[in-house]
Amino acid sequence: MTELDKTQVKAWALARSIFGANQTMCEGNHIANCFSPQFPFNDSIHLSSNGGLQFSYSSLDKLVGQGFAFPKVKSFFISPVLCFKSMVALLKIKGLYSQIHPSFNQVRAIFRASVEATLAFANHYSPAREILEGEKGRISFMIDGLGGILNVGQNQKGLWAVIETSTDEKASVILIFQDLEYALLSALGKTNHLTDPVIGKFALHGRITLIEKFGFVSRLALNDLPTPKR
């Protein structure tokens, strides 16, 4: 398991969040994801495994927080076609956050981005990994009346990941959001985990300690990362 320091894990989390948002959109359109981030190296990170856009840590932070940043120029000379596809994808991701009225697909993509950032910390940053140490099982996130958003569990390598599940496989814990708007606010880290369940913003069923620990890691991650502008 690769251990990353605080600066590196922030860059990795941002890159994985971009991958996650685009993965959801690509699955809906039945196309391949142009992003497959590589671990950060020498203060920069590649958003694709075979070239593509390369950003410094500070530029990646600006890209996510402000919606635009310049990648390293050499990226376009190495793989111009992939870079062009990636720039188009980044513009589409930016559009997700500026959408006024939330849609199910929009919320799924943004929620996936948030979860991927959380998983980066859970797998590769020791203070976060220790919180989930010894835990296992599946977490299912849903929206009341609309169905499932995604499932989180451990993959074959023992890493926490977004996973596919069969319909007859039982989740260890289920979190059900009241509506689309609240699920979106949760993905953006703008909810209160203490009071919101009391007033019916979300409901929990199953092993509560697992989702509490995952939520703690999520808050740890999102507090250190820029929030995309809406």
Backbone as JSON, one array per atom type, in Angstrom:
{
  "sequence": "MTELDKTQVKAWALARSIFGANQTMCEGNHIANCFSPQFPFNDSIHLSSNGGLQFSYSSLDKLVGQGFAFPKVKSFFISPVLCFKSMVALLKIKGLYSQIHPSFNQVRAIFRASVEATLAFANHYSPAREILEGEKGRISFMIDGLGGILNVGQNQKGLWAVIETSTDEKASVILIFQDLEYALLSALGKTNHLTDPVIGKFALHGRITLIEKFGFVSRLALNDLPTPKR",
  "N": [[0.85, -1.19, 0.0], [0.67, 2.12, -0.95], [2.08, 4.83, 0.7], [1.29, 8.19, 1.28], [2.35, 11.58, 1.77], [0.97, 14.55, 3.4], [0.73, 16.66, 1.51], [0.99, 15.28, -0.92], [-1.18, 13.45, -0.79], [-3.34, 15.14, -0.91], [-3.15, 16.12, -3.53], [-3.48, 13.69, -4.89], [-6.06, 13.0, -4.06], [-7.58, 15.05, -5.25], [-7.09, 14.54, -7.96], [-8.22, 11.99, -8.17], [-10.85, 12.63, -7.6], [-11.59, 14.05, -9.86], [-11.34, 12.01, -11.75], [-13.41, 10.36, -10.75], [-15.83, 11.87, -11.03], [-15.89, 12.13, -13.82], [-15.95, 9.45, -14.55], [-18.52, 8.61, -13.82], [-20.06, 10.15, -15.6], [-19.1, 9.14, -18.03], [-19.87, 6.45, -17.9], [-22.61, 6.73, -18.13], [-22.8, 7.58, -20.74], [-21.66, 5.55, -22.09], [-18.9, 5.48, -22.82], [-15.27, 5.51, -22.88], [-13.3, 6.41, -20.03], [-11.24, 9.2, -20.01], [-9.5, 9.8, -18.05], [-7.1, 8.54, -15.78], [-5.56, 8.65, -13.18], [-2.09, 9.0, -12.19], [0.15, 8.23, -9.52], [1.29, 11.0, -7.54], [4.3, 12.8, -8.32], [7.41, 14.35, -7.94], [6.32, 16.92, -7.3], [4.18, 17.19, -9.06], [1.39, 15.91, -11.02], [0.06, 13.41, -13.15], [-2.94, 13.23, -14.96], [-3.74, 11.13, -16.46], [-2.89, 7.76, -17.42], [-1.34, 7.25, -19.64], [0.17, 9.51, -20.51], [-1.23, 12.6, -21.31], [-2.87, 15.32, -19.5], [-0.79, 17.18, -17.32], [-0.37, 18.43, -14.11], [0.92, 20.83, -11.8], [1.0, 20.64, -8.2], [-0.11, 22.95, -7.02], [-1.44, 24.12, -9.19], [-3.35, 22.17, -9.76], [-4.89, 22.28, -7.47], [-5.95, 24.84, -7.81], [-7.36, 24.42, -10.18], [-9.48, 22.71, -9.38], [-10.66, 24.2, -7.29], [-11.19, 26.76, -8.39], [-12.01, 26.31, -10.94], [-10.48, 26.55, -13.22], [-7.19, 26.17, -14.52], [-3.8, 26.31, -15.67], [-2.34, 23.58, -17.27], [0.83, 21.79, -17.4], [2.77, 22.85, -20.12], [4.17, 21.07, -21.74], [2.64, 18.81, -21.79], [0.83, 18.91, -23.92], [2.4, 18.53, -26.13], [3.27, 15.96, -25.87], [1.01, 14.25, -25.82], [-1.28, 15.26, -27.6], [-3.96, 14.74, -28.56], [-5.22, 13.26, -26.5], [-4.97, 15.16, -24.49], [-6.64, 17.18, -25.45], [-9.15, 15.89, -25.39], [-9.28, 15.54, -22.66], [-9.38, 18.17, -21.7], [-11.87, 18.96, -22.67], [-13.46, 17.21, -21.19], [-12.94, 18.18, -18.61], [-14.17, 20.68, -18.72], [-16.82, 19.87, -18.9], [-17.13, 18.67, -16.42], [-16.78, 20.9, -14.79], [-19.13, 22.2, -15.49], [-21.01, 20.66, -14.16], [-21.03, 21.61, -11.55], [-22.06, 24.12, -11.78], [-24.64, 23.87, -12.44], [-27.95, 24.79, -11.88], [-30.43, 23.67, -10.91], [-30.52, 20.66, -9.28], [-29.92, 17.46, -10.77], [-30.47, 13.9, -10.98], [-28.35, 12.47, -12.24], [-26.35, 14.41, -12.24], [-25.93, 14.79, -9.48], [-25.07, 12.22, -8.78], [-22.6, 12.13, -10.11], [-21.12, 14.23, -8.89], [-21.22, 13.35, -6.26], [-19.78, 10.97, -6.49], [-17.29, 12.06, -7.09], [-16.67, 13.3, -4.65], [-16.61, 11.08, -2.93], [-14.49, 9.59, -4.03], [-12.35, 11.26, -3.42], [-12.38, 11.05, -0.65], [-11.76, 8.32, -0.4], [-9.15, 8.3, -1.31], [-7.76, 9.46, 0.81], [-8.46, 7.58, 2.79], [-7.13, 5.28, 1.98], [-4.42, 5.94, 1.6], [-3.34, 7.75, 3.41], [-2.05, 7.86, 6.51], [-3.24, 8.83, 9.06], [-5.96, 8.87, 8.39], [-6.4, 6.3, 7.43], [-6.03, 4.76, 9.7], [-8.34, 5.23, 11.12], [-10.29, 3.69, 9.88], [-9.26, 1.21, 10.2], [-9.41, -2.28, 10.5], [-12.08, -2.36, 9.93], [-14.7, -3.58, 7.81], [-16.91, -4.48, 5.09], [-19.89, -3.31, 3.35], [-20.91, -0.11, 2.25], [-23.82, 1.52, 1.41], [-25.09, 4.12, -0.5], [-27.95, 6.07, -0.94], [-30.8, 7.78, -2.46], [-33.83, 8.89, -1.31], [-36.63, 7.56, -2.85], [-35.46, 7.66, -5.35], [-33.37, 5.89, -5.66], [-30.21, 4.02, -5.74], [-27.02, 5.61, -5.26], [-24.22, 5.06, -5.11], [-21.92, 2.4, -4.15], [-19.69, 1.55, -1.53], [-16.83, -0.28, -0.63], [-14.38, -2.8, 0.26], [-11.9, -3.68, -2.09], [-10.39, -6.4, -4.01], [-7.75, -6.06, -3.42], [-7.75, -5.15, -0.92], [-8.18, -2.48, -0.58], [-10.13, 0.45, 0.05], [-12.87, 1.22, -2.0], [-15.0, 2.36, -4.72], [-17.48, 0.14, -5.51], [-18.94, -2.49, -7.52], [-22.0, -4.19, -7.04], [-24.02, -7.11, -6.52], [-27.58, -7.51, -6.86], [-28.68, -9.03, -4.84], [-26.93, -8.91, -2.77], [-26.3, -7.99, 0.51], [-26.06, -4.84, 2.09], [-23.78, -3.55, 4.57], [-24.32, -1.22, 5.9], [-26.72, 1.31, 5.28], [-27.18, 4.47, 3.9], [-29.59, 6.85, 3.51], [-30.49, 9.58, 1.7], [-32.6, 12.45, 2.09], [-33.44, 13.94, -0.16], [-32.55, 15.1, -3.52], [-31.22, 17.61, -3.36], [-30.19, 17.66, -0.77], [-28.44, 15.49, -0.85], [-26.61, 16.48, -2.66], [-25.58, 18.68, -1.23], [-24.35, 17.26, 0.81], [-22.31, 15.94, -0.6], [-20.75, 18.11, -1.16], [-19.78, 18.75, 1.26], [-21.31, 20.3, 2.99], [-23.07, 19.9, 5.15], [-24.6, 19.0, 8.32], [-23.56, 16.6, 10.36], [-24.41, 15.92, 12.86], [-26.89, 17.13, 13.61], [-28.56, 16.85, 11.37], [-29.59, 14.16, 10.86], [-31.44, 14.01, 12.91], [-33.43, 15.79, 12.22], [-34.43, 14.61, 10.01], [-33.03, 14.73, 7.57], [-31.39, 12.76, 6.57], [-31.34, 9.16, 6.7], [-30.23, 6.31, 8.56], [-29.38, 2.87, 8.32], [-28.41, -0.16, 9.68], [-24.99, -1.11, 10.33], [-23.95, 1.29, 12.21], [-21.54, 2.31, 13.2], [-19.63, 1.91, 11.2], [-20.36, 3.68, 9.08], [-20.13, 6.04, 10.48], [-17.39, 6.2, 10.98], [-16.46, 6.3, 8.35], [-17.61, 8.69, 7.58], [-16.21, 10.43, 9.23], [-13.63, 10.26, 8.15], [-14.23, 11.31, 5.65], [-14.9, 13.98, 6.29], [-12.44, 14.78, 7.27], [-10.93, 14.67, 4.93], [-12.33, 16.44, 3.11], [-12.16, 18.85, 4.47], [-9.59, 19.59, 4.01], [-9.42, 20.07, 1.34], [-10.03, 22.04, -1.66], [-13.23, 23.54, -2.29], [-15.27, 23.1, -5.05], [-16.5, 25.8, -7.05], [-19.91, 26.81, -7.16]],
  "CA": [[0.0, 0.0, 0.0], [1.49, 3.32, -1.08], [1.84, 5.86, 1.72], [1.51, 9.54, 0.77], [2.32, 12.62, 2.79], [-0.22, 15.4, 3.35], [0.69, 17.38, 0.23], [0.77, 14.31, -1.99], [-2.51, 12.85, -0.73], [-4.29, 16.15, -1.38], [-3.1, 16.09, -5.0], [-4.06, 12.42, -5.32], [-7.5, 13.07, -3.83], [-8.16, 15.92, -6.27], [-7.04, 13.82, -9.23], [-9.21, 10.91, -8.11], [-12.19, 13.22, -7.66], [-11.82, 14.34, -11.28], [-11.62, 10.7, -12.34], [-14.71, 9.86, -10.3], [-16.91, 12.61, -11.68], [-15.92, 11.79, -15.24], [-16.32, 8.05, -14.68], [-19.98, 8.54, -13.78], [-20.59, 10.68, -16.86], [-18.73, 8.22, -19.11], [-20.72, 5.26, -17.81], [-23.93, 7.09, -18.65], [-22.7, 7.75, -22.19], [-21.03, 4.33, -22.61], [-17.61, 5.79, -23.43], [-14.14, 5.28, -21.98], [-12.85, 7.55, -19.22], [-9.92, 9.64, -20.45], [-8.67, 10.02, -16.86], [-6.65, 7.4, -14.96], [-4.44, 9.35, -12.54], [-0.9, 8.32, -11.7], [0.56, 8.77, -8.23], [2.06, 12.25, -7.65], [5.75, 12.64, -8.39], [8.14, 15.6, -8.18], [5.43, 18.09, -7.18], [3.18, 17.27, -10.13], [0.61, 14.68, -11.16], [-0.57, 13.15, -14.44], [-4.33, 12.83, -14.82], [-3.96, 9.91, -17.26], [-1.77, 6.82, -17.29], [-0.52, 7.24, -20.86], [0.41, 10.9, -20.9], [-2.34, 13.46, -20.94], [-2.6, 16.55, -18.77], [0.04, 17.14, -16.12], [-0.54, 19.64, -13.32], [1.61, 20.98, -10.53], [0.05, 20.53, -7.09], [-0.82, 24.22, -6.84], [-2.35, 24.31, -10.33], [-4.46, 21.23, -9.6], [-5.72, 22.88, -6.42], [-6.65, 25.96, -8.44], [-8.28, 23.85, -11.17], [-10.67, 22.22, -8.7], [-11.3, 25.24, -6.49], [-11.62, 27.92, -9.17], [-12.58, 25.87, -12.2], [-9.55, 26.64, -14.35], [-5.77, 26.33, -14.25], [-3.01, 25.88, -16.81], [-1.48, 22.4, -17.09], [2.18, 21.97, -17.94], [2.68, 22.98, -21.58], [4.74, 19.9, -22.43], [1.59, 17.79, -21.91], [0.19, 18.99, -25.23], [3.33, 18.03, -27.14], [3.42, 14.52, -25.69], [-0.24, 13.55, -26.19], [-2.23, 16.34, -27.89], [-5.35, 14.29, -28.69], [-5.7, 12.94, -25.16], [-5.09, 16.43, -23.75], [-7.84, 17.87, -25.93], [-10.29, 15.17, -24.81], [-9.29, 15.78, -21.21], [-9.84, 19.54, -21.48], [-13.33, 18.94, -22.89], [-14.05, 16.54, -20.02], [-12.85, 19.09, -17.46], [-15.22, 21.69, -18.89], [-18.09, 19.23, -18.57], [-17.15, 18.51, -14.96], [-17.04, 22.24, -14.25], [-20.55, 22.48, -15.71], [-21.8, 19.96, -13.15], [-21.11, 22.41, -10.33], [-22.77, 25.37, -12.05], [-26.04, 23.53, -12.73], [-28.76, 25.42, -10.84], [-31.36, 22.7, -10.34], [-29.84, 19.36, -9.3], [-30.51, 16.28, -11.4], [-29.95, 12.67, -10.39], [-27.05, 12.15, -12.82], [-25.41, 15.42, -11.75], [-25.62, 14.49, -8.08], [-24.28, 10.98, -8.77], [-21.23, 12.45, -10.54], [-20.48, 15.03, -7.85], [-21.07, 12.49, -5.09], [-18.66, 10.07, -6.8], [-16.07, 12.85, -6.95], [-16.43, 13.47, -3.22], [-16.25, 9.78, -2.35], [-13.14, 9.22, -4.5], [-11.4, 12.05, -2.62], [-12.36, 10.42, 0.67], [-11.07, 7.04, -0.52], [-7.72, 8.58, -1.45], [-7.27, 9.62, 2.18], [-8.67, 6.33, 3.53], [-6.18, 4.25, 1.54], [-3.01, 6.33, 1.44], [-2.92, 8.73, 4.41], [-2.12, 7.03, 7.71], [-4.23, 9.24, 10.07], [-7.3, 8.49, 7.93], [-6.45, 4.84, 7.31], [-6.15, 4.2, 11.04], [-9.73, 5.35, 11.57], [-11.05, 2.57, 9.31], [-8.51, -0.03, 10.38], [-10.19, -3.37, 11.07], [-13.45, -2.32, 9.43], [-14.99, -4.15, 6.51], [-18.33, -4.44, 4.78], [-20.29, -2.44, 2.24], [-21.73, 1.06, 2.53], [-24.68, 1.85, 0.27], [-25.64, 5.47, -0.46], [-29.17, 6.13, -1.73], [-31.67, 8.94, -2.33], [-35.2, 8.43, -1.11], [-37.51, 7.62, -4.02], [-34.71, 7.68, -6.61], [-32.52, 4.71, -5.74], [-28.83, 4.03, -5.3], [-26.01, 6.52, -5.83], [-23.05, 4.2, -5.29], [-21.56, 1.53, -3.03], [-18.28, 1.57, -1.14], [-16.38, -1.46, 0.11], [-12.99, -3.13, 0.01], [-11.69, -4.48, -3.29], [-9.58, -7.61, -3.82], [-6.45, -5.67, -2.89], [-7.94, -4.66, 0.45], [-8.32, -1.02, -0.58], [-11.5, 0.96, -0.02], [-13.13, 1.62, -3.38], [-16.37, 2.27, -5.23], [-17.58, -1.24, -5.98], [-20.18, -2.98, -8.1], [-22.57, -5.24, -6.19], [-25.2, -7.8, -7.04], [-28.82, -7.04, -6.24], [-29.02, -9.82, -3.65], [-25.89, -8.73, -1.75], [-26.79, -7.09, 1.54], [-25.13, -3.83, 2.57], [-23.56, -3.51, 6.01], [-25.02, -0.02, 6.36], [-27.34, 2.07, 4.19], [-27.48, 5.87, 4.18], [-30.61, 7.31, 2.57], [-30.69, 11.03, 1.74], [-33.99, 12.88, 1.97], [-33.72, 14.4, -1.51], [-31.39, 15.4, -4.35], [-30.52, 18.79, -2.88], [-29.41, 17.33, 0.42], [-27.34, 14.62, -1.28], [-25.62, 17.36, -3.27], [-24.92, 19.41, -0.15], [-23.48, 16.31, 1.49], [-21.14, 15.74, -1.44], [-19.94, 19.33, -1.1], [-19.34, 18.93, 2.64], [-22.05, 21.43, 3.58], [-24.15, 19.38, 5.98], [-24.28, 18.81, 9.73], [-23.76, 15.17, 10.63], [-24.98, 15.74, 14.2], [-28.3, 17.53, 13.7], [-29.36, 16.53, 10.18], [-30.42, 12.94, 10.98], [-32.51, 14.26, 13.88], [-34.52, 16.5, 11.54], [-34.88, 13.81, 8.87], [-32.33, 14.99, 6.31], [-30.97, 11.45, 6.08], [-31.62, 8.04, 7.61], [-29.21, 5.27, 8.58], [-29.84, 1.53, 8.66], [-27.32, -1.12, 9.68], [-23.87, -0.93, 11.26], [-23.75, 2.73, 12.25], [-20.14, 2.67, 13.46], [-18.9, 1.93, 9.93], [-20.62, 4.93, 8.36], [-19.6, 7.14, 11.29], [-15.95, 6.27, 10.72], [-16.28, 6.76, 6.97], [-17.95, 10.11, 7.59], [-15.11, 11.16, 9.86], [-12.57, 10.34, 7.14], [-14.71, 12.23, 4.62], [-14.74, 15.35, 6.78], [-11.0, 15.02, 7.33], [-10.48, 14.93, 3.56], [-12.95, 17.62, 2.52], [-11.68, 20.05, 5.16], [-8.27, 19.93, 3.48], [-9.49, 20.23, -0.11], [-10.85, 23.16, -2.13], [-14.6, 23.24, -2.69], [-15.57, 23.68, -6.37], [-17.5, 26.87, -7.05], [-21.21, 26.48, -7.77]],
  "C": [[0.88, 1.25, 0.0], [1.09, 4.36, -0.05], [2.19, 7.23, 1.13], [1.53, 10.53, 1.92], [1.14, 13.55, 2.55], [-0.35, 16.12, 2.0], [0.37, 16.44, -0.92], [-0.65, 13.76, -1.98], [-3.58, 13.86, -1.15], [-4.33, 16.17, -2.9], [-3.75, 14.82, -5.54], [-5.58, 12.44, -5.16], [-8.19, 13.94, -4.88], [-8.18, 15.22, -7.63], [-8.07, 12.7, -9.28], [-10.64, 11.46, -8.15], [-12.56, 13.57, -9.1], [-12.14, 13.04, -12.02], [-13.03, 10.24, -12.01], [-15.88, 10.54, -10.97], [-17.03, 12.21, -13.14], [-16.32, 10.34, -15.47], [-17.84, 7.89, -14.7], [-20.59, 9.04, -15.08], [-20.29, 9.73, -18.02], [-19.58, 6.96, -19.1], [-22.1, 5.53, -18.37], [-23.95, 7.2, -20.16], [-22.04, 6.56, -22.88], [-19.76, 4.63, -23.4], [-16.51, 5.59, -22.4], [-13.77, 6.56, -21.24], [-11.44, 7.93, -19.66], [-8.97, 9.88, -19.27], [-8.35, 8.7, -16.16], [-5.39, 7.88, -14.25], [-3.3, 8.44, -12.11], [-0.45, 8.99, -10.41], [1.44, 10.01, -8.41], [3.56, 12.0, -7.57], [6.38, 13.99, -8.71], [7.22, 16.82, -8.26], [4.47, 18.26, -8.34], [2.48, 15.92, -10.26], [0.01, 14.6, -12.55], [-2.0, 12.68, -14.21], [-4.67, 11.58, -15.62], [-2.71, 9.05, -17.21], [-0.83, 6.86, -18.49], [-0.3, 8.65, -21.39], [-0.71, 11.79, -20.42], [-1.9, 14.65, -20.11], [-1.77, 16.3, -17.52], [-0.08, 18.47, -15.4], [0.42, 19.65, -12.13], [0.57, 20.88, -9.42], [-0.77, 21.81, -6.95], [-1.81, 24.48, -7.97], [-3.56, 23.38, -10.23], [-5.43, 21.74, -8.54], [-6.56, 24.02, -6.99], [-7.69, 25.46, -9.44], [-9.59, 23.42, -10.5], [-11.4, 23.34, -7.97], [-11.87, 26.38, -7.3], [-12.18, 27.55, -10.54], [-11.67, 25.96, -13.4], [-8.12, 26.81, -13.84], [-5.01, 25.81, -15.46], [-2.21, 24.62, -16.46], [-0.08, 22.71, -17.61], [2.12, 21.9, -19.46], [3.16, 21.73, -22.3], [3.71, 18.78, -22.59], [1.04, 17.74, -23.32], [1.1, 18.5, -26.35], [3.45, 16.51, -27.07], [2.19, 13.76, -26.17], [-1.35, 14.57, -26.46], [-3.69, 15.9, -27.96], [-5.96, 14.0, -27.33], [-5.88, 14.21, -24.33], [-6.34, 17.19, -24.17], [-9.09, 17.21, -25.35], [-10.42, 15.46, -23.32], [-9.78, 17.19, -20.9], [-11.35, 19.65, -21.66], [-14.03, 18.31, -21.69], [-14.02, 17.44, -18.79], [-13.9, 20.19, -17.53], [-16.59, 21.12, -18.54], [-18.23, 19.03, -17.06], [-17.43, 19.86, -14.29], [-18.51, 22.6, -14.37], [-21.45, 21.8, -14.7], [-22.05, 20.85, -11.94], [-21.85, 23.73, -10.54], [-24.24, 25.13, -12.4], [-26.92, 24.0, -11.58], [-29.66, 24.42, -10.13], [-30.74, 21.31, -10.42], [-30.64, 18.27, -10.01], [-29.86, 15.05, -10.79], [-28.55, 12.36, -10.93], [-25.98, 13.14, -12.36], [-24.97, 15.09, -10.33], [-24.78, 13.22, -7.97], [-22.82, 11.28, -9.12], [-20.48, 13.22, -9.46], [-20.25, 14.2, -6.59], [-19.91, 11.51, -5.3], [-17.33, 10.81, -6.64], [-15.69, 13.0, -5.48], [-15.97, 12.17, -2.57], [-14.84, 9.36, -2.77], [-12.08, 10.0, -3.73], [-11.26, 11.45, -1.23], [-11.57, 9.12, 0.64], [-9.56, 7.22, -0.67], [-7.08, 8.74, -0.07], [-7.35, 8.29, 2.93], [-7.62, 5.28, 3.2], [-4.72, 4.64, 1.68], [-2.52, 7.38, 2.43], [-3.14, 8.11, 5.79], [-3.12, 7.51, 8.77], [-5.66, 8.85, 9.69], [-7.43, 6.97, 7.88], [-6.64, 4.18, 8.67], [-7.58, 4.25, 11.56], [-10.56, 4.15, 11.1], [-10.37, 1.22, 9.5], [-9.38, -1.08, 11.08], [-11.63, -3.41, 10.6], [-13.55, -3.04, 8.09], [-16.5, -4.15, 6.31], [-18.62, -3.45, 3.68], [-21.19, -1.32, 2.74], [-22.52, 1.39, 1.28], [-25.28, 3.24, 0.48], [-26.83, 5.55, -1.41], [-29.87, 7.48, -1.54], [-33.1, 8.44, -2.28], [-36.04, 8.63, -2.38], [-36.8, 7.57, -5.36], [-33.78, 6.48, -6.76], [-31.08, 4.96, -5.35], [-27.96, 5.05, -6.01], [-24.76, 5.71, -6.14], [-22.85, 3.35, -4.04], [-20.06, 1.59, -2.79], [-17.97, 0.32, -0.34], [-14.91, -1.7, -0.18], [-12.87, -4.02, -1.23], [-10.78, -5.67, -2.98], [-8.19, -7.31, -3.27], [-6.54, -5.16, -1.45], [-8.05, -3.16, 0.56], [-9.8, -0.64, -0.61], [-11.73, 1.56, -1.39], [-14.63, 1.67, -3.64], [-16.49, 0.91, -5.9], [-18.94, -1.51, -6.62], [-20.7, -4.11, -7.21], [-23.75, -5.89, -6.88], [-26.43, -7.36, -6.25], [-29.17, -7.8, -4.96], [-27.97, -9.72, -2.54], [-26.32, -7.66, -0.76], [-25.7, -6.12, 1.99], [-24.98, -3.91, 4.08], [-24.28, -2.32, 6.63], [-25.54, 0.74, 5.15], [-27.6, 3.49, 4.68], [-28.43, 6.37, 3.1], [-30.81, 8.81, 2.74], [-32.16, 11.36, 1.49], [-34.35, 13.25, 0.54], [-32.42, 14.7, -2.26], [-30.55, 16.54, -3.79], [-29.65, 18.45, -1.67], [-28.24, 16.41, 0.08], [-26.23, 15.45, -1.91], [-24.86, 18.14, -2.2], [-23.97, 18.51, 0.63], [-22.19, 16.08, 0.71], [-20.2, 16.93, -1.4], [-19.44, 19.62, 0.31], [-20.05, 20.04, 3.37], [-23.25, 20.97, 4.41], [-23.67, 19.23, 7.43], [-24.6, 17.38, 10.13], [-24.38, 14.91, 12.0], [-26.48, 16.03, 14.24], [-29.16, 17.05, 12.54], [-30.15, 15.22, 10.28], [-31.59, 13.13, 11.94], [-33.71, 14.91, 13.2], [-34.91, 15.83, 10.22], [-34.2, 14.07, 7.55], [-31.74, 13.71, 5.71], [-31.26, 10.41, 7.15], [-30.53, 6.99, 7.47], [-29.82, 3.94, 9.0], [-28.64, 0.59, 8.61], [-26.24, -0.77, 10.68], [-23.42, 0.53, 11.26], [-22.28, 3.11, 12.44], [-19.32, 2.75, 12.18], [-19.11, 3.25, 9.2], [-20.13, 6.13, 9.15], [-18.11, 7.31, 11.05], [-15.67, 6.78, 9.31], [-16.58, 8.25, 6.88], [-16.86, 10.95, 8.2], [-13.95, 11.33, 8.88], [-12.96, 11.33, 6.04], [-14.54, 13.68, 5.05], [-13.27, 15.73, 6.88], [-10.46, 15.39, 5.95], [-11.02, 16.25, 3.03], [-12.52, 18.91, 3.19], [-10.34, 20.51, 4.63], [-8.27, 20.23, 1.98], [-10.34, 21.43, -0.51], [-12.24, 22.7, -2.53], [-14.88, 23.88, -4.04], [-16.66, 24.74, -6.27], [-18.78, 26.4, -7.73], [-21.71, 27.69, -8.54]]
}
